[in-house]
CSV table of C-alpha atoms in Angstrom, one decimal:
chain,number,residue,atom,x,y,z
A,898,MET,CA,-10.2,-13.7,-2.3
A,899,SER,CA,-9.1,-11.9,-5.5
A,900,ALA,CA,-6.6,-12.6,-8.3
A,901,GLY,CA,-4.1,-10.1,-9.9
A,902,ALA,CA,-3.2,-9.6,-13.6
A,903,GLY,CA,0.2,-9.0,-15.0
A,904,ALA,CA,1.3,-6.0,-16.8
A,905,GLY,CA,2.2,-7.0,-20.4
A,906,ASP,CA,5.8,-6.9,-21.8
A,907,GLY,CA,6.5,-4.4,-24.5
A,908,LYS,CA,4.2,-4.8,-27.4
A,909,LYS,CA,2.9,-2.8,-30.5
A,910,GLN,CA,1.5,0.7,-30.3
A,911,SER,CA,0.7,2.6,-33.5
A,912,GLY,CA,2.4,-0.1,-35.5
A,913,ALA,CA,4.9,-1.0,-32.8
A,914,ARG,CA,4.3,-3.3,-30.0
A,915,ALA,CA,3.1,-1.4,-26.8
A,916,GLY,CA,2.1,-2.3,-23.2
A,917,VAL,CA,-1.3,-4.0,-22.5
A,918,ILE,CA,-3.5,-2.6,-19.8
A,919,ARG,CA,-3.8,-5.2,-17.1
A,920,ALA,CA,-4.6,-5.2,-13.3
A,921,GLN,CA,-1.9,-5.4,-10.8
A,922,VAL,CA,-0.2,-8.8,-10.0
A,923,THR,CA,-0.6,-10.2,-6.5
A,924,THR,CA,0.3,-13.6,-5.2
A,925,SER,CA,-1.0,-15.5,-2.2
A,926,ARG,CA,-1.2,-19.1,-0.9
A,927,ARG,CA,-4.2,-21.3,-1.8
A,928,ASP,CA,-6.8,-21.5,1.1
A,929,TYR,CA,-9.7,-23.2,-0.6
A,930,ARG,CA,-10.5,-26.7,-1.8
A,931,VAL,CA,-12.9,-26.2,-4.6
A,932,ALA,CA,-13.5,-23.4,-7.2
A,933,ALA,CA,-17.0,-23.5,-8.9
A,934,ALA,CA,-18.9,-21.4,-11.4
A,935,GLY,CA,-22.6,-20.5,-11.1
A,936,PRO,CA,-25.2,-17.7,-11.6
A,937,LEU,CA,-25.0,-14.8,-9.3
A,938,GLN,CA,-27.9,-14.8,-6.7
A,939,GLY,CA,-29.0,-18.1,-8.3
A,940,ASN,CA,-30.2,-16.2,-11.4
A,941,ALA,CA,-28.5,-16.2,-14.8
A,942,ALA,CA,-29.9,-12.9,-15.7
A,943,ALA,CA,-27.9,-11.3,-13.0
A,944,GLY,CA,-24.6,-12.7,-14.5
A,945,PHE,CA,-22.2,-15.4,-13.5
A,946,GLY,CA,-19.5,-15.6,-10.8
A,947,VAL,CA,-17.1,-18.0,-9.1
A,948,ARG,CA,-17.0,-19.2,-5.6
A,949,LEU,CA,-13.9,-20.6,-3.8
A,950,ASP,CA,-15.6,-23.1,-1.4
A,951,ASP,CA,-18.2,-20.8,0.2
A,952,ARG,CA,-16.7,-17.5,-0.6
A,953,PRO,CA,-17.4,-15.3,-3.8
A,954,LEU,CA,-14.4,-14.6,-5.9
A,955,THR,CA,-13.7,-10.9,-6.2
A,956,THR,CA,-11.3,-8.8,-8.4
A,957,PRO,CA,-8.0,-7.4,-7.2
A,958,ALA,CA,-9.8,-4.1,-6.5
A,959,GLY,CA,-12.4,-6.0,-4.5
A,960,ALA,CA,-15.2,-5.7,-6.9
A,961,GLU,CA,-17.8,-8.3,-7.6
A,962,LEU,CA,-16.6,-10.8,-10.2
A,963,LYS,CA,-19.7,-10.3,-12.5
A,964,LEU,CA,-19.2,-12.1,-15.8
A,965,PRO,CA,-21.4,-12.0,-18.7
A,966,THR,CA,-21.4,-15.8,-19.7
A,967,GLU,CA,-21.4,-19.2,-17.9
A,968,GLY,CA,-18.6,-20.2,-20.2
A,969,LEU,CA,-16.2,-17.5,-19.1
A,970,ALA,CA,-17.2,-18.2,-15.4
A,971,ALA,CA,-16.3,-22.0,-16.0
A,972,ALA,CA,-13.1,-21.2,-17.5
A,973,ILE,CA,-12.0,-18.9,-14.7
A,974,ALA,CA,-13.3,-21.4,-12.2
A,975,ASN,CA,-11.1,-24.1,-13.9
A,976,GLU,CA,-8.0,-21.7,-13.7
A,977,TRP,CA,-8.5,-21.4,-9.9
A,978,GLN,CA,-9.0,-25.1,-9.4
A,979,GLN,CA,-5.8,-25.8,-11.4
A,980,GLN,CA,-3.8,-23.7,-8.9
A,981,GLY,CA,-1.3,-25.4,-6.6
A,982,ASP,CA,-0.3,-24.2,-3.1
A,983,VAL,CA,0.7,-20.8,-4.4
A,984,ILE,CA,-1.6,-18.8,-6.5
A,985,ARG,CA,0.0,-17.8,-9.6
A,986,PRO,CA,-2.0,-15.0,-11.4
A,987,LEU,CA,0.1,-15.1,-14.5
A,988,SER,CA,-1.1,-18.6,-15.1
A,989,MET,CA,-4.7,-17.4,-15.2
A,990,PRO,CA,-5.2,-15.3,-18.4
A,991,MET,CA,-9.1,-15.5,-18.3
A,992,MET,CA,-9.1,-14.2,-14.8
A,993,ARG,CA,-6.6,-11.4,-15.6
A,994,LEU,CA,-8.5,-10.2,-18.5
A,995,ALA,CA,-11.8,-10.3,-16.7
A,996,ALA,CA,-10.4,-8.3,-13.9
A,997,THR,CA,-9.0,-5.8,-16.3
A,998,ALA,CA,-12.5,-5.4,-17.8
A,999,ILE,CA,-14.0,-5.0,-14.4
A,1000,ASP,CA,-11.4,-2.9,-12.5
A,1001,ARG,CA,-9.6,-0.9,-15.2
A,1002,VAL,CA,-11.7,-0.3,-18.3
A,1003,PRO,CA,-14.6,1.5,-16.6
A,1004,LEU,CA,-12.3,4.0,-14.9
A,1005,ALA,CA,-10.6,4.9,-18.2
A,1006,ARG,CA,-13.0,3.8,-20.9
A,1007,ASP,CA,-12.6,6.8,-23.2
A,1008,GLY,CA,-8.8,6.6,-22.8
A,1009,VAL,CA,-9.0,2.8,-23.7
A,1010,ILE,CA,-11.0,3.5,-26.8
A,1011,ASP,CA,-8.7,6.2,-27.9
A,1012,GLU,CA,-5.6,4.0,-27.4
A,1013,ILE,CA,-7.1,1.2,-29.6
A,1014,ALA,CA,-8.4,3.7,-32.3
A,1015,ALA,CA,-4.9,5.3,-32.3
A,1016,TYR,CA,-3.5,2.1,-34.0
A,1017,GLY,CA,-5.5,3.1,-37.0
A,1018,ALA,CA,-3.3,6.3,-37.5
A,1019,ALA,CA,-0.3,4.0,-38.3
A,1020,ASP,CA,-1.7,0.6,-38.5
A,1021,LEU,CA,1.0,-2.3,-39.2
A,1022,LEU,CA,-0.9,-3.4,-42.2
A,1023,CYS,CA,-0.6,0.2,-43.7
A,1024,GLN,CA,3.2,0.3,-43.4
A,1025,ARG,CA,4.6,-1.2,-46.5
A,1026,ALA,CA,8.3,-1.8,-47.1
A,1027,PRO,CA,9.8,0.0,-50.1
A,1028,ALA,CA,12.3,-2.9,-50.6
A,1029,PRO,CA,13.1,-5.6,-51.2
A,1030,PRO,CA,10.3,-6.1,-53.9
A,1031,GLU,CA,9.6,-9.7,-52.6
A,1032,LEU,CA,8.7,-8.4,-49.2
A,1033,ALA,CA,6.6,-5.6,-50.6
A,1034,ALA,CA,4.6,-8.1,-52.7
A,1035,LEU,CA,4.2,-10.5,-49.8
A,1036,GLN,CA,2.9,-7.7,-47.6
A,1037,HIS,CA,0.3,-6.7,-50.2
A,1038,GLU,CA,-0.8,-10.2,-50.8
A,1039,ALA,CA,-1.1,-11.0,-47.1
A,1040,TRP,CA,-2.3,-7.7,-45.5
A,1041,GLN,CA,-4.5,-6.0,-48.1
A,1042,PRO,CA,-7.4,-8.4,-47.9
A,1043,TRP,CA,-7.7,-7.4,-44.1
A,1044,LEU,CA,-7.7,-3.8,-44.9
A,1045,ASP,CA,-10.4,-4.5,-47.6
A,1046,TRP,CA,-12.4,-6.5,-45.0
A,1047,LEU,CA,-12.3,-3.4,-42.6
A,1048,SER,CA,-13.6,-1.3,-45.3
A,1049,GLU,CA,-16.3,-3.7,-46.5
A,1050,HIS,CA,-17.6,-4.7,-43.0
A,1051,TRP,CA,-17.0,-1.6,-41.0
A,1052,GLY,CA,-17.0,1.3,-43.5
A,1053,VAL,CA,-13.4,2.2,-42.5
A,1054,ARG,CA,-11.0,2.5,-45.3
A,1055,LEU,CA,-7.2,2.7,-43.9
A,1056,THR,CA,-4.8,3.7,-46.6
A,1057,ALA,CA,-1.5,1.8,-47.1
A,1058,THR,CA,1.7,3.8,-47.4
A,1059,THR,CA,5.4,3.0,-48.1
A,1060,GLY,CA,7.3,3.3,-45.0
A,1061,VAL,CA,6.1,4.8,-41.7
A,1062,LEU,CA,4.0,7.9,-42.1
A,1063,VAL,CA,2.3,8.4,-38.8
A,1064,GLY,CA,-1.0,10.5,-39.0
A,1065,ALA,CA,-1.5,9.9,-42.8
A,1066,GLN,CA,-5.0,8.5,-42.4
A,1067,ASP,CA,-8.1,10.7,-43.0
A,1068,LYS,CA,-9.4,12.2,-39.7
A,1069,ALA,CA,-13.0,11.4,-40.7
A,1070,VAL,CA,-12.0,7.7,-41.2
A,1071,LEU,CA,-10.2,7.6,-37.8
A,1072,ALA,CA,-13.4,9.2,-36.1
A,1073,ALA,CA,-15.6,6.5,-37.8
A,1074,LEU,CA,-13.2,3.8,-36.4
A,1075,ARG,CA,-13.3,5.2,-32.9
A,1076,ALA,CA,-17.1,5.2,-33.1
A,1077,LYS,CA,-17.1,1.6,-34.1
A,1078,ILE,CA,-14.8,0.6,-31.2
A,1079,ALA,CA,-16.8,2.6,-28.6
A,1080,ALA,CA,-19.7,0.2,-29.3
A,1081,TYR,CA,-17.8,-2.7,-27.4
A,1082,ASP,CA,-18.6,-3.4,-24.0
A,1083,ASP,CA,-15.9,-3.4,-21.2
A,1084,PHE,CA,-15.0,-7.0,-21.8
A,1085,GLY,CA,-14.7,-6.4,-25.5
A,1086,LEU,CA,-12.6,-3.4,-24.9
A,1087,ALA,CA,-10.2,-5.3,-22.6
A,1088,GLY,CA,-9.8,-7.9,-25.2
A,1089,LEU,CA,-9.5,-5.5,-28.3
A,1090,HIS,CA,-7.0,-3.4,-26.4
A,1091,ALA,CA,-4.8,-6.5,-25.7
A,1092,LEU,CA,-5.1,-7.7,-29.3
A,1093,ALA,CA,-4.2,-4.4,-30.8
A,1094,ALA,CA,-1.1,-4.0,-28.5
A,1095,ASN,CA,0.1,-7.5,-29.4
A,1096,LEU,CA,-0.6,-7.3,-33.0
A,1097,GLY,CA,0.3,-3.7,-33.7
A,1098,SER,CA,-2.8,-3.5,-35.9
A,1099,VAL,CA,-6.4,-2.5,-35.1
A,1100,ALA,CA,-7.5,-4.0,-38.4
A,1101,LEU,CA,-6.1,-7.5,-37.3
A,1102,ALA,CA,-7.6,-7.1,-33.8
A,1103,LEU,CA,-11.0,-6.4,-35.2
A,1104,ALA,CA,-10.9,-9.1,-37.7
A,1105,LEU,CA,-9.9,-11.5,-34.9
A,1106,ALA,CA,-12.4,-10.3,-32.5
A,1107,GLU,CA,-15.2,-10.5,-35.0
A,1108,GLY,CA,-14.5,-13.9,-36.2
A,1109,PRO,CA,-13.1,-14.2,-39.7
A,1110,LEU,CA,-9.5,-14.3,-38.7
A,1111,ASP,CA,-8.1,-17.0,-36.2
A,1112,ALA,CA,-5.4,-16.3,-33.5
A,1113,ALA,CA,-2.7,-18.3,-35.4
A,1114,ARG,CA,-3.0,-16.6,-38.5
A,1115,ALA,CA,-3.2,-13.2,-37.0
A,1116,GLY,CA,0.1,-13.8,-35.3
A,1117,GLU,CA,1.6,-14.8,-38.5
A,1118,LEU,CA,0.4,-11.7,-40.2
A,1119,SER,CA,1.7,-9.6,-37.4
A,1120,PHE,CA,5.2,-11.0,-37.7
A,1121,LEU,CA,5.2,-11.3,-41.4
A,1122,GLU,CA,8.3,-9.0,-42.0
A,1123,GLU,CA,10.2,-10.6,-39.1
A,1124,ARG,CA,9.6,-14.1,-40.4
A,1125,PHE,CA,10.6,-13.0,-44.0
A,1126,GLN,CA,14.0,-11.6,-42.7
A,1127,ALA,CA,14.6,-14.8,-40.6
A,1128,ARG,CA,14.2,-16.9,-43.7
A,1129,ARG,CA,16.7,-14.7,-45.6
A,1130,TRP,CA,19.3,-14.5,-42.8
A,1131,SER,CA,18.8,-16.6,-39.7
A,1132,VAL,CA,16.5,-17.1,-36.7
A,1133,ASP,CA,17.2,-15.0,-33.6
A,1134,GLU,CA,16.4,-17.4,-30.7
A,1135,GLU,CA,15.5,-14.6,-28.4
A,1136,ALA,CA,13.2,-13.0,-31.0
A,1137,GLU,CA,11.6,-16.3,-31.6
A,1138,LYS,CA,10.8,-16.8,-27.9
A,1139,ARG,CA,9.3,-13.4,-27.8
A,1140,ARG,CA,7.1,-14.2,-30.8
A,1141,LEU,CA,6.0,-17.5,-29.4
A,1142,ALA,CA,5.0,-15.8,-26.1
A,1143,ILE,CA,3.2,-13.1,-28.0
A,1144,ALA,CA,1.4,-15.8,-30.1
A,1145,ALA,CA,0.4,-17.6,-26.9
A,1146,ASP,CA,-1.0,-14.2,-25.5
A,1147,ILE,CA,-3.0,-13.6,-28.6
A,1148,ALA,CA,-4.5,-17.1,-28.4
A,1149,ASP,CA,-5.5,-16.4,-24.8
A,1150,VAL,CA,-7.2,-13.1,-25.7
A,1151,ALA,CA,-9.0,-14.6,-28.6
A,1152,ARG,CA,-10.4,-17.3,-26.3
A,1153,PHE,CA,-11.4,-14.8,-23.7
A,1154,LEU,CA,-13.4,-12.7,-26.3
A,1155,GLU,CA,-15.1,-15.9,-27.5
A,1156,LEU,CA,-16.0,-17.0,-24.0
A,1157,ALA,CA,-17.3,-13.5,-23.1
A,1158,ARG,CA,-19.5,-13.2,-26.1
A,1159,ALA,CA,-23.1,-13.8,-25.1
A,1160,PRO,CA,-24.9,-16.3,-27.3
A,1161,VAL,CA,-27.2,-14.7,-29.8
């Protein structure tokens, strides 16, 4: 049996929310009693998987669900165990992201890396408002520390500009950024792509993936301008629902990356 993963709603790309790469959604009726995680072939060195009763769980493409950690396997088993009579893939974010890492990323690895790195050309944190001055000051105070973190820890210095100036970053800087991203494994790339798409920022995505930034704060930083405008004018209920949905997605991806990270 396999599970599908949903295509993301409109998110950010190069400073604007863009689609998240996900495996195809499929639905089916539950035909198992117990979902359980365990080492593949009885050997943890071979990776971990999930069994539905006596059957190994596979991806939507029919590939072996080979997971890097016991924690991720346990989380996916729990998602399957919590299903009702109808399997609802959209309620299983860990399974969806794992399926993406196994089915989708290896087939388009260079393209996925390019898409993540492309956010550096017009990263949200680099696009500063010319006015009002209160917003410009708030953006500098909240965003600049994470550009500084990227420079200090990754050796990648992205330059902030006033307004949207796509392609303003140095080509050597962007090449260095791409090389750093390429070091991630397929599970890391699946998560990093989803984070960059939701946040509109590769700087925030990397800070969240590497640990110094938490999911809640990353979401607040991504929606800083929208929340500033809402305080000045009024809250748009539809926009707020969308923001909360994206915040929940960011939290799910952050948990996936944490679970997929092998203990040191």
